[in-house]
Coordinates of C-alpha atoms and ligand atoms in Angstrom, one line a residue:
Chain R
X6 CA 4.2 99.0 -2.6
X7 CA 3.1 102.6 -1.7
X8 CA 1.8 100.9 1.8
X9 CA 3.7 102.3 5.2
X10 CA 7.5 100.7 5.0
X11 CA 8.2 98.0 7.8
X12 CA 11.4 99.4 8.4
X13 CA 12.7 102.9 8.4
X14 CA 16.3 104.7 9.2
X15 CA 16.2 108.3 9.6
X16 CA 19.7 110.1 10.3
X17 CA 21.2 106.9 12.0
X18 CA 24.5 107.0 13.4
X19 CA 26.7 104.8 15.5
X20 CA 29.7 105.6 16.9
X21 CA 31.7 102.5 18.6
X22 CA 32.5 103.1 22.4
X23 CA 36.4 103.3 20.5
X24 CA 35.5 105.5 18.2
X25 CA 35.3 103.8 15.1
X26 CA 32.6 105.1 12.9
X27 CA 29.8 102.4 12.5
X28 CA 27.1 104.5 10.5
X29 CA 27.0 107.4 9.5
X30 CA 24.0 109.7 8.8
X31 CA 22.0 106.2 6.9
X32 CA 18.3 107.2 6.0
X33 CA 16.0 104.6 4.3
X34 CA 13.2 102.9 4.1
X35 CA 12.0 99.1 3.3
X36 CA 8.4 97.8 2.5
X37 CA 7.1 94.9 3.8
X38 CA 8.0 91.8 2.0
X39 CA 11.2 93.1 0.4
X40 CA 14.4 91.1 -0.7
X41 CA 17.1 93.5 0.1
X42 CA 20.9 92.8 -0.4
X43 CA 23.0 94.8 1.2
X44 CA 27.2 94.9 -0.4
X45 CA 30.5 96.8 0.5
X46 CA 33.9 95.7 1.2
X47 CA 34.7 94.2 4.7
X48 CA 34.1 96.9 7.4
X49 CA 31.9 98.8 5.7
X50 CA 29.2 98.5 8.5
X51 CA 27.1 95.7 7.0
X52 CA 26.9 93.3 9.9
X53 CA 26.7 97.1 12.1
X54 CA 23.4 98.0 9.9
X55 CA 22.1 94.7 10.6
X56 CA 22.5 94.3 14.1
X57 CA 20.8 97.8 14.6
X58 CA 17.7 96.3 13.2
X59 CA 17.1 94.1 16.2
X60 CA 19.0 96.3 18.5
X61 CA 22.1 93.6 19.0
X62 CA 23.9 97.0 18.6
X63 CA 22.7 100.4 19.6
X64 CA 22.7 103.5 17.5
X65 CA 24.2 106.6 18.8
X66 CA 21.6 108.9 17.4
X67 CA 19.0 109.3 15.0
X68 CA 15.7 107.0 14.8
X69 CA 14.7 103.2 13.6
X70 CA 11.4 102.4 12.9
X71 CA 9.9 99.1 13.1
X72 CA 6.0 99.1 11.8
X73 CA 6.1 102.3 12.3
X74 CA 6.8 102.5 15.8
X75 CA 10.8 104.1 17.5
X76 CA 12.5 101.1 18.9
X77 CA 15.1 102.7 20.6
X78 CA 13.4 103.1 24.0
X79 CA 12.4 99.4 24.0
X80 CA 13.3 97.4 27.4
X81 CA 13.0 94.6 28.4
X82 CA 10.1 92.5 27.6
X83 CA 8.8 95.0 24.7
X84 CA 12.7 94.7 23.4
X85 CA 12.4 90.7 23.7
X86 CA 9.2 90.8 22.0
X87 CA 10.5 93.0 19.1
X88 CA 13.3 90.3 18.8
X89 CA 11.1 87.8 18.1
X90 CA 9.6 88.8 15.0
X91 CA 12.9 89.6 13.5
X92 CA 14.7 86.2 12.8
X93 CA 18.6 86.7 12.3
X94 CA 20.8 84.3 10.5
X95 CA 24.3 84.1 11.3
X96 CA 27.8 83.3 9.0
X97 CA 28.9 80.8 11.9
X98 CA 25.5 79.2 12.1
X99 CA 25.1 79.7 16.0
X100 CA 24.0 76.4 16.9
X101 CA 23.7 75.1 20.3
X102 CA 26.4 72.1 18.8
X103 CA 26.0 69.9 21.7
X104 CA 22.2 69.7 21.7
X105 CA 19.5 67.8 19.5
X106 CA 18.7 69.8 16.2
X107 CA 15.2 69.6 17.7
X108 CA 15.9 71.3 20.8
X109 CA 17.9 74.2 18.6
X110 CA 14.6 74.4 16.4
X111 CA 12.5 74.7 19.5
X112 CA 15.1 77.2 21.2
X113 CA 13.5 79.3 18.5
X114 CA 10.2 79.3 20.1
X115 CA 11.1 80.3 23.4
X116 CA 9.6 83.7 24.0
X117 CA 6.4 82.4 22.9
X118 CA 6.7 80.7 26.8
X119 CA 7.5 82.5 30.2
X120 CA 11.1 81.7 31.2
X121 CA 10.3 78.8 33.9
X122 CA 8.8 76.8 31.3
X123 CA 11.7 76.7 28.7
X124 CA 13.7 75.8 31.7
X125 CA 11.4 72.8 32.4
X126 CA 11.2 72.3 28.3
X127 CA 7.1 72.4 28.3
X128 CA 6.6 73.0 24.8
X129 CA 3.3 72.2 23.4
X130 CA 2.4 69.3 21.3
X131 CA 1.4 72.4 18.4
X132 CA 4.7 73.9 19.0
X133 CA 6.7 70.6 18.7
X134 CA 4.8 69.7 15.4
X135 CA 6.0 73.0 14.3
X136 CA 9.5 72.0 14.9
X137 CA 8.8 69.1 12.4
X138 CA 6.7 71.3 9.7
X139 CA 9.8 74.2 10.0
X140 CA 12.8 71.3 9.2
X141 CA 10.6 70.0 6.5
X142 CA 10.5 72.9 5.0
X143 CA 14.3 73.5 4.7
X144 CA 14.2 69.5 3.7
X145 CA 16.0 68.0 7.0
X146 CA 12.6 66.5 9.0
X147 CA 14.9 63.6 9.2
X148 CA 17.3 65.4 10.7
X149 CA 15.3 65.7 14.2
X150 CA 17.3 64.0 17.0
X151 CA 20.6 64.7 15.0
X152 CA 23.3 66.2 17.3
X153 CA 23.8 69.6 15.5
X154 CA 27.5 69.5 15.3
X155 CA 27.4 66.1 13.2
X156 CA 25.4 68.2 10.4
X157 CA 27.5 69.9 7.5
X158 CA 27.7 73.6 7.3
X159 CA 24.9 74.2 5.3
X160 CA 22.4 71.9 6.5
X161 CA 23.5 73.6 9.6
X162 CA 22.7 77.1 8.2
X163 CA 19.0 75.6 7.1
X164 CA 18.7 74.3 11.5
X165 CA 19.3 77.9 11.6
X166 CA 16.2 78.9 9.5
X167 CA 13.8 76.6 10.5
X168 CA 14.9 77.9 14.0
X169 CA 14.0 81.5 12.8
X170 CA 11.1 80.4 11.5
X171 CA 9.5 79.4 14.9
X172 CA 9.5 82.8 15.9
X173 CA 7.0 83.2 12.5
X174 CA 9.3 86.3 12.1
X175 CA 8.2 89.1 10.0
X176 CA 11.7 89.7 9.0
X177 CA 14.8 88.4 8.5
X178 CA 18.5 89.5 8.8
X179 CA 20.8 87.5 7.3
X180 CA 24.4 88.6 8.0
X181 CA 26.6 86.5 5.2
X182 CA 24.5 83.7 5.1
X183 CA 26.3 81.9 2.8
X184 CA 29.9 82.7 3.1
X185 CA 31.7 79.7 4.4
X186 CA 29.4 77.5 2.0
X187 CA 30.4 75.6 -1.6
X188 CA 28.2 76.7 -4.4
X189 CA 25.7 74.0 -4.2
X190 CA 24.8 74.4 -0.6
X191 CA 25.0 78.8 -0.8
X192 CA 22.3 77.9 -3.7
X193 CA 19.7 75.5 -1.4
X194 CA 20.4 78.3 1.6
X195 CA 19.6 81.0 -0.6
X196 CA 16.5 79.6 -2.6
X197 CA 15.3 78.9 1.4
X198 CA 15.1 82.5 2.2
X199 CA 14.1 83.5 -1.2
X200 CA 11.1 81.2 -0.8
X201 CA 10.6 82.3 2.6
X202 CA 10.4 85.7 1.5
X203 CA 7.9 85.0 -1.8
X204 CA 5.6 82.5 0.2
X205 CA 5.7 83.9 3.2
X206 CA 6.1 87.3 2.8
X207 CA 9.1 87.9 4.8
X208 CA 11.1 91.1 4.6
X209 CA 14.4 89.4 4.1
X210 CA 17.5 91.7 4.6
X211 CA 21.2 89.7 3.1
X212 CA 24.8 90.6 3.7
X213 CA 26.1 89.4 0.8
X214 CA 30.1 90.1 -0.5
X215 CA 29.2 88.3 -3.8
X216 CA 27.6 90.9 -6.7
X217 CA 26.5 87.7 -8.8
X218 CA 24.4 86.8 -6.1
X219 CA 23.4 90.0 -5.0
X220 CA 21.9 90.4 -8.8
X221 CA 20.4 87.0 -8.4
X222 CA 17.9 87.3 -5.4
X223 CA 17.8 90.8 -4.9
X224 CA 14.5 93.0 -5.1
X225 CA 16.8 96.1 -4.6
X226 CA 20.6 96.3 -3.6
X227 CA 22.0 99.0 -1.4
X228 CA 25.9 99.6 -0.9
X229 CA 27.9 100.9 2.0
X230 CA 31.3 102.3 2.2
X231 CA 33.0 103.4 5.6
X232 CA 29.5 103.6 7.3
X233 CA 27.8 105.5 4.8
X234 CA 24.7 104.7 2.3
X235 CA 26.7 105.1 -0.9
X236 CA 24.4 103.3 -3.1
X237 CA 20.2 102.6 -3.6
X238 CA 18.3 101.3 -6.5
X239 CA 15.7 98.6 -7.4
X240 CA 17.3 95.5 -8.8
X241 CA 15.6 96.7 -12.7
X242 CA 18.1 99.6 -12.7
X243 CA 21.5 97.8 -11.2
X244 CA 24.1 97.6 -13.1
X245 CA 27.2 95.5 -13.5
X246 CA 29.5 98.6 -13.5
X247 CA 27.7 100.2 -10.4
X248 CA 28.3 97.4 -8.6
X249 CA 32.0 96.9 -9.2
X250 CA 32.2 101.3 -8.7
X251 CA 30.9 100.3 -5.0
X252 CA 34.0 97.7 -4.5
X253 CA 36.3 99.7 -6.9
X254 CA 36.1 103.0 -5.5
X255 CA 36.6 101.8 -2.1
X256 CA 39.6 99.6 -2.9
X257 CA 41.2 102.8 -4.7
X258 CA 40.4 105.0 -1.5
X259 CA 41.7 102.0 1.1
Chain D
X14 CA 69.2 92.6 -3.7
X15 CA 67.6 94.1 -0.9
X16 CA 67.1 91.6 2.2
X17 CA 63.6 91.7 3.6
X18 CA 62.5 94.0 6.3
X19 CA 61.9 92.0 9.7
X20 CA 61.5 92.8 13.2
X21 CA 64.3 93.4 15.3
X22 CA 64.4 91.5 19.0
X23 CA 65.8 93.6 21.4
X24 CA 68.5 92.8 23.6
X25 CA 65.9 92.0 26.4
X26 CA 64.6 89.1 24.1
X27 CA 67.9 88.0 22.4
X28 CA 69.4 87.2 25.5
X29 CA 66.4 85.7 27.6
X30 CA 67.4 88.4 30.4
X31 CA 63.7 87.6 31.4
X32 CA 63.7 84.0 31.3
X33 CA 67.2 83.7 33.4
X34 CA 66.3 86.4 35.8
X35 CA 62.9 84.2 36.9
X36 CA 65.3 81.3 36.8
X37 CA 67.9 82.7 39.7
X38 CA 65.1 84.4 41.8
X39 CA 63.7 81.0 42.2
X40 CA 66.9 79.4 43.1
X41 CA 67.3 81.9 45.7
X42 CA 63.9 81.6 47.2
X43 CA 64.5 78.1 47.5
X44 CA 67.7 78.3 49.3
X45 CA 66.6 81.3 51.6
X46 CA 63.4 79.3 52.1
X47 CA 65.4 76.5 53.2
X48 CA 67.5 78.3 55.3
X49 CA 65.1 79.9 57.4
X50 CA 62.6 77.1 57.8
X51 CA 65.6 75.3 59.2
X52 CA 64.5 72.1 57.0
X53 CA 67.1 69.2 58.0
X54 CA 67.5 66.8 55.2
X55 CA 69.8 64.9 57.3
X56 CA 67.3 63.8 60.0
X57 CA 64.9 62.6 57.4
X58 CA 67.0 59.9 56.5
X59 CA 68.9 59.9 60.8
X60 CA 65.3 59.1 61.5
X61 CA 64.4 56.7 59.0
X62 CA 64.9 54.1 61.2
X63 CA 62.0 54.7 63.0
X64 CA 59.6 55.1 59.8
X65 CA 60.7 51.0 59.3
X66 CA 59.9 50.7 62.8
X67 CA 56.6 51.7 62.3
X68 CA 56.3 49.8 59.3
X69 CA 57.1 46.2 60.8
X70 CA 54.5 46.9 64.0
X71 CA 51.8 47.6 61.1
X72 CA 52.7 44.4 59.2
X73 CA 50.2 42.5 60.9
X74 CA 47.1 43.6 60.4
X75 CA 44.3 42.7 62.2
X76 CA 41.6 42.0 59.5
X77 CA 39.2 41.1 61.6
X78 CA 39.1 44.4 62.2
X79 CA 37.5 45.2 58.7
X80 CA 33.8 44.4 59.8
X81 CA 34.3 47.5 62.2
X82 CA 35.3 50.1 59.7
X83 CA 33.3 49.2 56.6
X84 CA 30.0 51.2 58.3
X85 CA 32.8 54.3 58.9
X86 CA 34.5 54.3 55.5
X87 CA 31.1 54.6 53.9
X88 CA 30.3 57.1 55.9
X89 CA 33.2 59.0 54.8
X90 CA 32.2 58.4 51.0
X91 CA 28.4 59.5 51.5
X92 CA 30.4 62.8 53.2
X93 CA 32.5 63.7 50.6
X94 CA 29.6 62.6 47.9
X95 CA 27.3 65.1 49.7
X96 CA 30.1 67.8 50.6
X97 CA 30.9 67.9 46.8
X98 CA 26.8 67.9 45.6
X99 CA 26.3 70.6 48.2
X100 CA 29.4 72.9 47.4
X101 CA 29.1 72.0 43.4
X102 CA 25.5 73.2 43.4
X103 CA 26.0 76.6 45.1
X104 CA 29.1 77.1 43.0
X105 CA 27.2 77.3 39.3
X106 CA 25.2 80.5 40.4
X107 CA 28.4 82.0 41.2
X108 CA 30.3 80.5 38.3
X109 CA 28.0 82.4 36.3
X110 CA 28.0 85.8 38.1
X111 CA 32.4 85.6 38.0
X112 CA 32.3 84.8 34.0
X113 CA 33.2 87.9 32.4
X114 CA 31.8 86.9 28.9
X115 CA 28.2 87.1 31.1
X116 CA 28.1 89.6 33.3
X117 CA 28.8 92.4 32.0
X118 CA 29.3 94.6 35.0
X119 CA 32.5 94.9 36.7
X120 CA 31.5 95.5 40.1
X121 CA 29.5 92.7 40.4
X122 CA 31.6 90.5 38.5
X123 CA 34.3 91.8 41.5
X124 CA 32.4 91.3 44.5
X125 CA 31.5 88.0 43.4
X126 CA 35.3 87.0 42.7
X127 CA 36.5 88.7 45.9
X128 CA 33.7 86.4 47.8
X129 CA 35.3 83.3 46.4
X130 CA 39.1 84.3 46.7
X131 CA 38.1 84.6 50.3
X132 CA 36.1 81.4 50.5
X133 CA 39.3 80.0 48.6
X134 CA 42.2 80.8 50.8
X135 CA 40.1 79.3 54.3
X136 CA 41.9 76.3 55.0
X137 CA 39.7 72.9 55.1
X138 CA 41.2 71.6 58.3
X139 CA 40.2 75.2 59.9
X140 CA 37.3 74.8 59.0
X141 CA 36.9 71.2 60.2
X142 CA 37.9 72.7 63.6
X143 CA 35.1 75.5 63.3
X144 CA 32.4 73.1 62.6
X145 CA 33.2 70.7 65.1
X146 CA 33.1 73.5 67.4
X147 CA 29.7 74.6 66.2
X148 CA 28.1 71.0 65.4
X149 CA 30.1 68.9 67.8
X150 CA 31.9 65.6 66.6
X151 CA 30.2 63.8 63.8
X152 CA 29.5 64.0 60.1
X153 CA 27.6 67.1 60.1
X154 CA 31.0 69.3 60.5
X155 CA 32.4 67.4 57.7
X156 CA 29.7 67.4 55.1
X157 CA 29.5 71.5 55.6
X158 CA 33.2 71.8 55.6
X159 CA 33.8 69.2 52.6
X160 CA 30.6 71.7 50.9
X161 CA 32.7 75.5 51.5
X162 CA 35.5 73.9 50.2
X163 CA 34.5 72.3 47.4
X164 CA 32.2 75.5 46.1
X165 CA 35.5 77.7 47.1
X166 CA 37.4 75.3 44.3
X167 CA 35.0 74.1 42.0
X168 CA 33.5 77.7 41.8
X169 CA 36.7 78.7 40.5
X170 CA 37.0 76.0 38.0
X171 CA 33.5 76.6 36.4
X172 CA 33.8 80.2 35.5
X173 CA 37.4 79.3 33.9
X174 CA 35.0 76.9 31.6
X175 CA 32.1 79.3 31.3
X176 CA 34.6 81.8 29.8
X177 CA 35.5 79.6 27.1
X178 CA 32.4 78.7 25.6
X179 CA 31.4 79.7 22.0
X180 CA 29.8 82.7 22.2
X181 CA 27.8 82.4 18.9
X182 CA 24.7 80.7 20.4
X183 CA 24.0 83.3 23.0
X184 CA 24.0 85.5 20.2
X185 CA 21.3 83.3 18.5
X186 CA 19.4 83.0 21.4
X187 CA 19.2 87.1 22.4
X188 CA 18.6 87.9 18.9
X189 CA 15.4 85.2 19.1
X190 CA 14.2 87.4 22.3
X191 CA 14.9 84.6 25.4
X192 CA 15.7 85.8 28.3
X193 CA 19.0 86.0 30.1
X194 CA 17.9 83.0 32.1
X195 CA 16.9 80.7 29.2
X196 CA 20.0 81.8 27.4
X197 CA 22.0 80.2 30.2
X198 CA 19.8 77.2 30.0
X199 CA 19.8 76.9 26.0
X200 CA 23.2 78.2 24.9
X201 CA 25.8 77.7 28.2
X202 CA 24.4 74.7 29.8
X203 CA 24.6 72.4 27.1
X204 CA 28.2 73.7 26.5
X205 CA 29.8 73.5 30.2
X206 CA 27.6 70.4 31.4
X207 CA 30.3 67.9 30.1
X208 CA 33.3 69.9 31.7
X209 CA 31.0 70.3 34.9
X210 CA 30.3 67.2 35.4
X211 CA 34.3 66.4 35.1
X212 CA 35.4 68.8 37.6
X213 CA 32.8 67.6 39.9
X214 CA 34.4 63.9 39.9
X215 CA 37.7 65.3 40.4
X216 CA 36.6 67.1 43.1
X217 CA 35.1 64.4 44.4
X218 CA 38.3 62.6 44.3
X219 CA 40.1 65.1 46.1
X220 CA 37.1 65.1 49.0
X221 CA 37.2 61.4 49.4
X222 CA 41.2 61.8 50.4
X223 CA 40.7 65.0 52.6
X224 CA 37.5 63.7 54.4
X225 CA 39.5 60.7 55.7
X226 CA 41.9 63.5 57.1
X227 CA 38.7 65.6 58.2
X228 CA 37.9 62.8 60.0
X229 CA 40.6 63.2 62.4
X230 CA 39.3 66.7 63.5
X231 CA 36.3 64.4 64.7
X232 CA 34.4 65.7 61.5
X233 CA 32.8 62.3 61.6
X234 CA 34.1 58.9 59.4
X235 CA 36.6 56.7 58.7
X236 CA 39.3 59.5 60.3
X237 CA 37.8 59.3 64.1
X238 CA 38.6 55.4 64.0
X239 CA 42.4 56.1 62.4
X240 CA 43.3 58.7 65.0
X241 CA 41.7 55.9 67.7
X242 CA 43.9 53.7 67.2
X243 CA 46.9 55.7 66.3
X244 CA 46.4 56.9 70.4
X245 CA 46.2 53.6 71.2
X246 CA 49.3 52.2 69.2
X247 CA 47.3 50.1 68.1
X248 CA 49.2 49.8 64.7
X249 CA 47.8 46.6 63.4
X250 CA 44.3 48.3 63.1
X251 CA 45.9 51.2 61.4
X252 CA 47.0 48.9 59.1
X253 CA 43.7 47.8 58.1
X254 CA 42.4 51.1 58.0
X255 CA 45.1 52.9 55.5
X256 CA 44.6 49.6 53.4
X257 CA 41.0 50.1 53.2
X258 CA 41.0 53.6 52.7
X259 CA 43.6 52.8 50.0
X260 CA 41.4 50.9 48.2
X261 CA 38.4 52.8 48.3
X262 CA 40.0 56.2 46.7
X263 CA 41.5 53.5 44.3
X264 CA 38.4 52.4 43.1
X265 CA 36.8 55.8 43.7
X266 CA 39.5 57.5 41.4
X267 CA 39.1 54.7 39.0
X268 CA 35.6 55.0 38.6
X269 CA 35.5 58.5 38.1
X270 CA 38.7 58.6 35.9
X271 CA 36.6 56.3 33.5
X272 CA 33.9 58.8 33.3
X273 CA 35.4 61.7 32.6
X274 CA 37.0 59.9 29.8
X275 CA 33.7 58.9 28.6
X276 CA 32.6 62.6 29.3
X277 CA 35.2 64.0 27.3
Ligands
LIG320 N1 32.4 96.0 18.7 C1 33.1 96.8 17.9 N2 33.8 97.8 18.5 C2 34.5 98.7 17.8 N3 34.5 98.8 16.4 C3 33.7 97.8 15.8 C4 33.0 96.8 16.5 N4 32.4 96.1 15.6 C5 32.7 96.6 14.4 N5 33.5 97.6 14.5 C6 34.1 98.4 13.4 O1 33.0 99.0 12.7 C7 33.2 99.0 11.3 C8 32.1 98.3 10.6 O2 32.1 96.9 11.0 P1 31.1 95.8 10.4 O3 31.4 94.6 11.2 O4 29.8 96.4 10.5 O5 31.6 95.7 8.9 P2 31.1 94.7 7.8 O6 30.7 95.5 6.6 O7 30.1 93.8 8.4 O8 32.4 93.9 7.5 P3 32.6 92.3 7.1 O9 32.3 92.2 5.6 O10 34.1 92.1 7.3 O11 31.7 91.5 8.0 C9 34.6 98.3 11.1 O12 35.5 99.4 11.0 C10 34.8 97.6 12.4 O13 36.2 97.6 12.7
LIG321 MG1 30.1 91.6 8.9

């Protein structure tokens, strides 16, 4: 674990253009392969830490790195290529609903391809097999020519996944994967990434506003409040009580 | 007891001082309107007689007639089919370039709007006039006329649909690293195409009626033979033709009607 961490924060902050505090002053690092939860109440600057990652949002000051390397002054095509070996799950799924759960699998492959031929959809025999192997492995192969709105919300969540998975992403974000999802289908969702991130050594990044599930898949958990990094430790030293101080305290200061 | 705090509505809202105000301002506009365009109402019906006049001559139409104005009439429908393709094609770029959830930068977003107000507000039987001018009598004025104003409307149309899409897929498809170009081709396309398609057939609608009128500019079609014989009082043919044309936009409306609900 002593390797060079994949991802690093040092003295990030973010300031909204309306001057909302984001993050504030967040230093950390993650090692490759990690499962990392991240908890704090609602706008406590989860989905803002996330989206920094992959630079959906920018960061007013300080430094990310990605292997090792600033991110910030990435344009372009280096910025499209750092997007595609971070996958990012969404709450609301983000499926192309009209189109073929197919074509939103393959939409995950597209900056393997210069733009002019994912406009004439000239995807490789490899890459369409790939499609296949990537549904079958989040157990909805027969799923292929299904119109993505006619699946239920968690087999929509696991289109999304195989999706991420065709950019073979060296990490994940997951911003609450799970939270419009009964208990059975935030389970199968969950054990997906989990497996993702044991088989396939993805550094997998969670959301998550539940703490039993947080203590469930969790390698380490790490708690916000008001944009800050209030909280850090391996899952072997979390406790119940820490935990409920991260939601507690916040509630008492709200 | 204590009764529940809630909002007061001041006296603006309790007594609808908006609401009535709009009301009377309208009622005057309509009456000053009236007044000054000098609008009769009485010689509409004084003159009535002559409107039943008109009818009886046309009660006899000469059907023979109808071998003459089929080639026309489907002239007019390949103009307005083409006008529409034309003017619907050109309109998407600029569909996307207006829609605010896309382009993020207002100045270009502007020009872009300000380009199709203008296109908007030219009048189609001005421009019919223009491009006869400029092509001389035929079909060629019509189809580029029937084009600019079809893009001037459908463009308008489009960005109204583009702005209601669901943004969530774009947001998929940046965070997987496409480009802005295969974002509109993956995420908005599939969204709009229905809609687009839609708008297209009612604007085709709309083309088929206003090329008939184009027509009369010398914009080419079924229009050149109806002013013919309206100079010739030649009623009976007129007759035939307005019963034709009748039908066709019937069947043209139908058709497209049925589609869009099919579409939709
Ligand atoms: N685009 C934006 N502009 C301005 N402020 C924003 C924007 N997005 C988020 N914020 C603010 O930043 C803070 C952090 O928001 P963020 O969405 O990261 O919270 P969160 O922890 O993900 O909350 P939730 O659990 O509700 O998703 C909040 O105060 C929010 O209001
Ligand atoms: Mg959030």
């Amino acid at each position: 674990m002593e390797e060079a961490p994949i991802i690093s924060f040092k003295h990030v902050n973010k300031i909204y253009s309306n001057g909302t505090v984001g993050l504030k002053d967040i230093n950390f690092e993650i090692p490759q392969g990690q499962f990392l939860v991240v908890v704090g109440l609602s706008g406590a600057g989860k989905s803002t830490l996330l989206r920094t990652i992959n630079r959906m949002h920018e960061i007013t000051s300080g430094e990310i790195k990605i292997d090792g390397e600033p991110i910030q002054t990435y344009k372009g095509q280096a910025l499209r290529l750092l997007r595609r070996k971070i996958g990012m799950i969404f709450q609301g799924f983000n499926l192309v609903n009209r189109s073929s759960v197919e074509r939103n699998v393959l939409s995950g492959r597209v900056s393997y391809y210069p733009t002019w031929k994912t406009l004439c959809g000239l995807f490789t025999q490899a890459d369409r097999e790939m499609a296949v192997r990537s549904l079958q492995r989040v157990n909805l192969a027969d799923k292929l020519y299904t119109r993505a709105d006619e699946l239920s919300g968690g087999q929509q969540q696991r289109v999304a996944i195989a999706r991420t998975l065709m950019q073979e992403p060296k990490i994940i974000l997951a911003d609450e994967p799970v939270a419009s999802l009964d208990p059975l289908t935030t389970k199968a969702v969950m054990d997906t990434l989990q497996r993702l991130n044991r088989e396939d050594n993805i550094t997998v990044i969670v959301n998550l506003h539940s703490v039993p599930l947080a203590r469930q898949y969790a390698d380490r958990i790490i708690g916000l409040q008001a944009g800050q990094l209030v909280y850090d430790r391996p899952i072997s030293e979390v406790t119940e009580a820490d935990l409920n101080d991260i939601y507690v305290t916040e509630a008492v200061q709200a | 007891m204590s009764i529940p705090e809630v909002p007061r509505r001041s006296w603006i809202q309790r007594w609808h001082v908006k609401g009535i105000a709009v009301t009377g301002l309208l009622l005057v506009l309509l009456v000053a309107s009236s007044r000054m365009t000098g609008v009769d109402v009485g010689m509409f019906f004084s003159n009535f007689g002559q409107f039943l006049n008109l009818l009886v001559r046309m009660s006899h139409p000469a059907w023979e007639y109808t071998n003459v104005i089929v080639q026309p009439l489907l002239e007019t429908i390949q103009m307005a089919i083409l006008g529409t393709t034309i003017g619907a094609a050109l309109a998407v770029p600029f569909a996307i370039l207006s829609a605010s959830n896309l382009i993020h930068n207002r100045f270009l977003r502007g020009l872009t709007r300000l380009f199709l107000d203008l296109v908007r507000t030219l009048p189609d039987l001005l421009l019919a006039a223009i491009f006869v001018a400029v092509f001389g009598i035929g079909s060629t004025a019509g189809v580029v006329t029937l084009a600019i104003f079809s893009f001037g409307m459908v463009s308008k149309l489009f960005y109204e649909v583009i702005e209601t899409i669901d943004m969530g897929s774009l947001e998929a498809l940046t965070s997987v690293g496409a480009s802005k170009v295969t974002i509109i081709w993956y995420a908005v396309l599939p969204q709009i195409l229905n809609q687009f398609v839609s708008y297209f057939l009612y604007t085709l609608e709309i083309n088929v009626r206003a090329s008939t009128v184009l027509g009369y500019l010398g914009a080419g079609g079924i229009g050149v033979f109806l002013q013919r014989s309206l100079n010739e009082f030649n009623y009976s043919q007129t007759a035939v033709i307005i019963l034709a044309t009748l039908a066709v936009v019937l069947v043209i409306d139908g058709i497209s009607n049925h589609l869009r609900r099919v579409l939709l």
